[in-house]
Amino acid sequence: MKVKYLVAAAALSLGLVGAVTTFDQPVNAAAKTKRITTYKTMPKALRGTWQEKSYSKYKKGIKVRWSYTFNKNSYSMRMDFKGGPRKSKTIHFPKNQIGGMNYDHQYKVYNVFPGGSSIPKSKLPYAAYLTFTAGRHNGKKALGQHGIADDKITYFYRK
C-alpha cells in the first residue's frame, strides 16, 4: 500500500515540476509569426501582363524582350525577338504544370516554381523557379525578377 502512495506522490510531484517549468519558459515571438504564405491561385500582386522596358542581348545579333502574363491559375511567358529570323514565341504553363506559389515575408519576395513530371519536354528549358519582388521602380509599378546565378534584378513593368 505504501508503495502505491509513494509512486503516486512521485508522479504528482514530477507532473507539477514539469508544469511549472513549461510556464516559466519565455515565449518565442518568432515561432508564432508565419514566414511563408502559400497560395493556391496566383497572388494578386503578380496578376496581369508585365514586360521588360527594352530589348536585351539574346545571341549574337539578336535581341529579345521578355514579357510575363499571370492569370488566376496559369501564366505564360513571351519572347519577342528583334534583329534575326526568329519569330516571337509564347510558352504557356497551366495550373497542373505549376508546382506552387508562395510569398516569403522575411525577404518580401514572391516565388512561382514549376511542378514535377507534368511538364512536357518541349517546355522544360523554359520552366524556371521565378522569384519576384513587387514594388516601384523609376516611379512605376514594377516586378523585380531576381537572377539565380547572380544578384542582377530585371524589372518588368505593366504593359
Short mmCIF file of C-alpha atoms in Angstrom, two decimals:
data_model
loop_
_atom_site.label_atom_id
_atom_site.label_comp_id
_atom_site.label_asym_id
_atom_site.label_seq_id
_atom_site.Cartn_x
_atom_site.Cartn_y
_atom_site.Cartn_z
CA MET A 1 0.00 0.00 0.00
CA LYS A 2 2.86 2.36 0.90
CA VAL A 3 4.46 1.64 -2.47
CA LYS A 4 1.33 2.80 -4.32
CA TYR A 5 1.25 6.07 -2.34
CA LEU A 6 4.98 6.58 -2.93
CA VAL A 7 4.60 6.07 -6.70
CA ALA A 8 1.56 8.37 -6.84
CA ALA A 9 3.38 11.10 -4.86
CA ALA A 10 6.44 10.87 -7.14
CA ALA A 11 4.31 11.10 -10.30
CA LEU A 12 2.34 14.08 -8.92
CA SER A 13 5.49 15.95 -7.91
CA LEU A 14 7.14 15.34 -11.29
CA GLY A 15 3.98 16.49 -13.04
CA LEU A 16 3.85 19.72 -11.01
CA VAL A 17 7.55 20.40 -11.58
CA GLY A 18 7.08 19.88 -15.33
CA ALA A 19 4.08 22.21 -15.41
CA VAL A 20 5.95 24.94 -13.52
CA THR A 21 8.97 24.76 -15.86
CA THR A 22 6.83 24.94 -19.01
CA PHE A 23 5.08 28.10 -17.81
CA ASP A 24 8.38 29.57 -16.67
CA GLN A 25 9.98 29.45 -20.17
CA PRO A 26 9.82 32.63 -22.27
CA VAL A 27 7.59 32.65 -25.33
CA ASN A 28 9.44 32.83 -28.67
CA ALA A 29 7.70 35.52 -30.76
CA ALA A 30 9.48 34.43 -33.95
CA ALA A 31 7.94 30.97 -33.70
CA LYS A 32 4.43 32.45 -33.77
CA THR A 33 4.93 34.56 -36.89
CA LYS A 34 4.28 32.94 -40.25
CA ARG A 35 7.28 33.33 -42.56
CA ILE A 36 5.86 31.87 -45.78
CA THR A 37 2.34 32.25 -47.13
CA THR A 38 1.37 29.57 -49.67
CA TYR A 39 -1.16 30.36 -52.41
CA LYS A 40 -3.47 28.05 -54.35
CA THR A 41 -4.04 30.70 -57.04
CA MET A 42 -1.71 33.35 -58.42
CA PRO A 43 -1.20 36.22 -55.93
CA LYS A 44 -2.99 39.42 -56.95
CA ALA A 45 0.25 41.42 -56.83
CA LEU A 46 1.58 39.36 -59.76
CA ARG A 47 -1.55 39.18 -61.94
CA GLY A 48 -1.60 40.97 -65.26
CA THR A 49 0.87 41.45 -68.11
CA TRP A 50 4.41 42.54 -67.27
CA GLN A 51 7.00 43.46 -69.89
CA GLU A 52 10.67 44.48 -69.94
CA LYS A 53 11.26 48.11 -70.85
CA SER A 54 13.74 47.43 -73.64
CA TYR A 55 15.38 44.62 -75.55
CA SER A 56 18.33 42.76 -74.06
CA LYS A 57 21.01 40.68 -75.73
CA TYR A 58 20.00 37.09 -76.51
CA LYS A 59 22.55 35.82 -79.04
CA LYS A 60 24.96 37.45 -81.45
CA GLY A 61 22.96 39.97 -83.46
CA ILE A 62 19.63 39.00 -81.85
CA LYS A 63 17.89 40.88 -79.04
CA VAL A 64 14.92 39.71 -77.01
CA ARG A 65 12.25 41.34 -74.85
CA TRP A 66 10.56 39.11 -72.26
CA SER A 67 7.03 39.54 -71.01
CA TYR A 68 5.02 37.54 -68.48
CA THR A 69 1.24 37.24 -68.26
CA PHE A 70 -0.05 35.95 -64.93
CA ASN A 71 -3.65 34.74 -64.80
CA LYS A 72 -5.53 33.38 -61.81
CA ASN A 73 -4.45 29.75 -62.33
CA SER A 74 -1.75 29.92 -65.01
CA TYR A 75 0.99 32.02 -66.51
CA SER A 76 2.69 32.43 -69.85
CA MET A 77 5.98 33.88 -70.95
CA ARG A 78 6.57 35.55 -74.28
CA MET A 79 9.83 36.24 -76.07
CA ASP A 80 9.80 38.98 -78.72
CA PHE A 81 12.90 38.78 -80.92
CA LYS A 82 14.49 41.64 -82.81
CA GLY A 83 17.29 41.53 -85.38
CA GLY A 84 17.04 37.99 -86.62
CA PRO A 85 14.88 35.46 -88.44
CA ARG A 86 13.24 34.20 -85.24
CA LYS A 87 9.59 34.96 -84.61
CA SER A 88 8.09 35.66 -81.21
CA LYS A 89 7.44 32.63 -79.02
CA THR A 90 4.87 32.14 -76.26
CA ILE A 91 5.12 29.36 -73.67
CA HIS A 92 2.00 28.73 -71.57
CA PHE A 93 2.08 26.99 -68.18
CA PRO A 94 -1.39 25.83 -66.99
CA LYS A 95 -2.27 25.09 -63.37
CA ASN A 96 -1.17 21.44 -63.45
CA GLN A 97 2.35 22.46 -64.54
CA ILE A 98 2.84 24.94 -61.70
CA GLY A 99 4.31 23.33 -58.60
CA GLY A 100 3.39 26.10 -56.21
CA MET A 101 3.27 29.77 -55.38
CA ASN A 102 4.29 31.44 -52.14
CA TYR A 103 5.32 34.71 -50.52
CA ASP A 104 8.35 34.90 -48.23
CA HIS A 105 7.68 37.56 -45.57
CA GLN A 106 11.30 37.78 -44.44
CA TYR A 107 12.74 38.59 -47.88
CA LYS A 108 9.49 40.09 -49.31
CA VAL A 109 9.58 38.03 -52.49
CA TYR A 110 7.01 36.01 -54.44
CA ASN A 111 8.09 32.58 -55.68
CA VAL A 112 6.49 30.66 -58.54
CA PHE A 113 8.00 27.27 -59.28
CA PRO A 114 7.32 24.52 -61.81
CA GLY A 115 5.78 21.22 -60.82
CA GLY A 116 7.44 17.88 -61.29
CA SER A 117 6.82 15.39 -64.07
CA SER A 118 3.72 17.02 -65.61
CA ILE A 119 5.82 19.45 -67.69
CA PRO A 120 6.42 18.25 -71.27
CA LYS A 121 9.99 18.06 -72.53
CA SER A 122 9.43 20.89 -75.01
CA LYS A 123 8.69 23.33 -72.15
CA LEU A 124 11.34 22.04 -69.77
CA PRO A 125 14.08 24.53 -70.78
CA TYR A 126 11.67 27.41 -70.03
CA ALA A 127 10.28 26.09 -66.75
CA ALA A 128 12.21 28.02 -64.13
CA TYR A 129 11.99 28.94 -60.48
CA LEU A 130 10.74 32.54 -60.65
CA THR A 131 11.45 34.99 -57.82
CA PHE A 132 9.77 38.39 -57.97
CA THR A 133 9.70 41.47 -55.77
CA ALA A 134 6.60 43.63 -56.22
CA GLY A 135 7.10 47.35 -55.81
CA ARG A 136 8.03 50.51 -57.67
CA HIS A 137 10.99 51.30 -59.92
CA ASN A 138 11.51 54.63 -61.67
CA GLY A 139 8.13 55.79 -60.35
CA LYS A 140 6.14 52.96 -61.96
CA LYS A 141 4.70 49.73 -60.62
CA ALA A 142 7.23 47.04 -61.32
CA LEU A 143 8.15 43.44 -60.70
CA GLY A 144 11.81 42.85 -60.00
CA GLN A 145 12.93 39.41 -61.13
CA HIS A 146 15.90 38.15 -59.16
CA GLY A 147 18.50 36.15 -61.03
CA ILE A 148 19.52 32.80 -59.59
CA ALA A 149 23.15 32.84 -60.74
CA ASP A 150 23.86 36.50 -59.95
CA ASP A 151 22.39 39.39 -57.99
CA LYS A 152 21.08 41.14 -61.11
CA ILE A 153 17.47 42.32 -60.93
CA THR A 154 15.47 42.59 -64.15
CA TYR A 155 12.48 44.92 -63.92
CA PHE A 156 9.15 44.27 -65.63
CA TYR A 157 6.55 47.00 -65.99
CA ARG A 158 2.78 46.86 -66.63
CA LYS A 159 2.00 46.57 -70.31
#
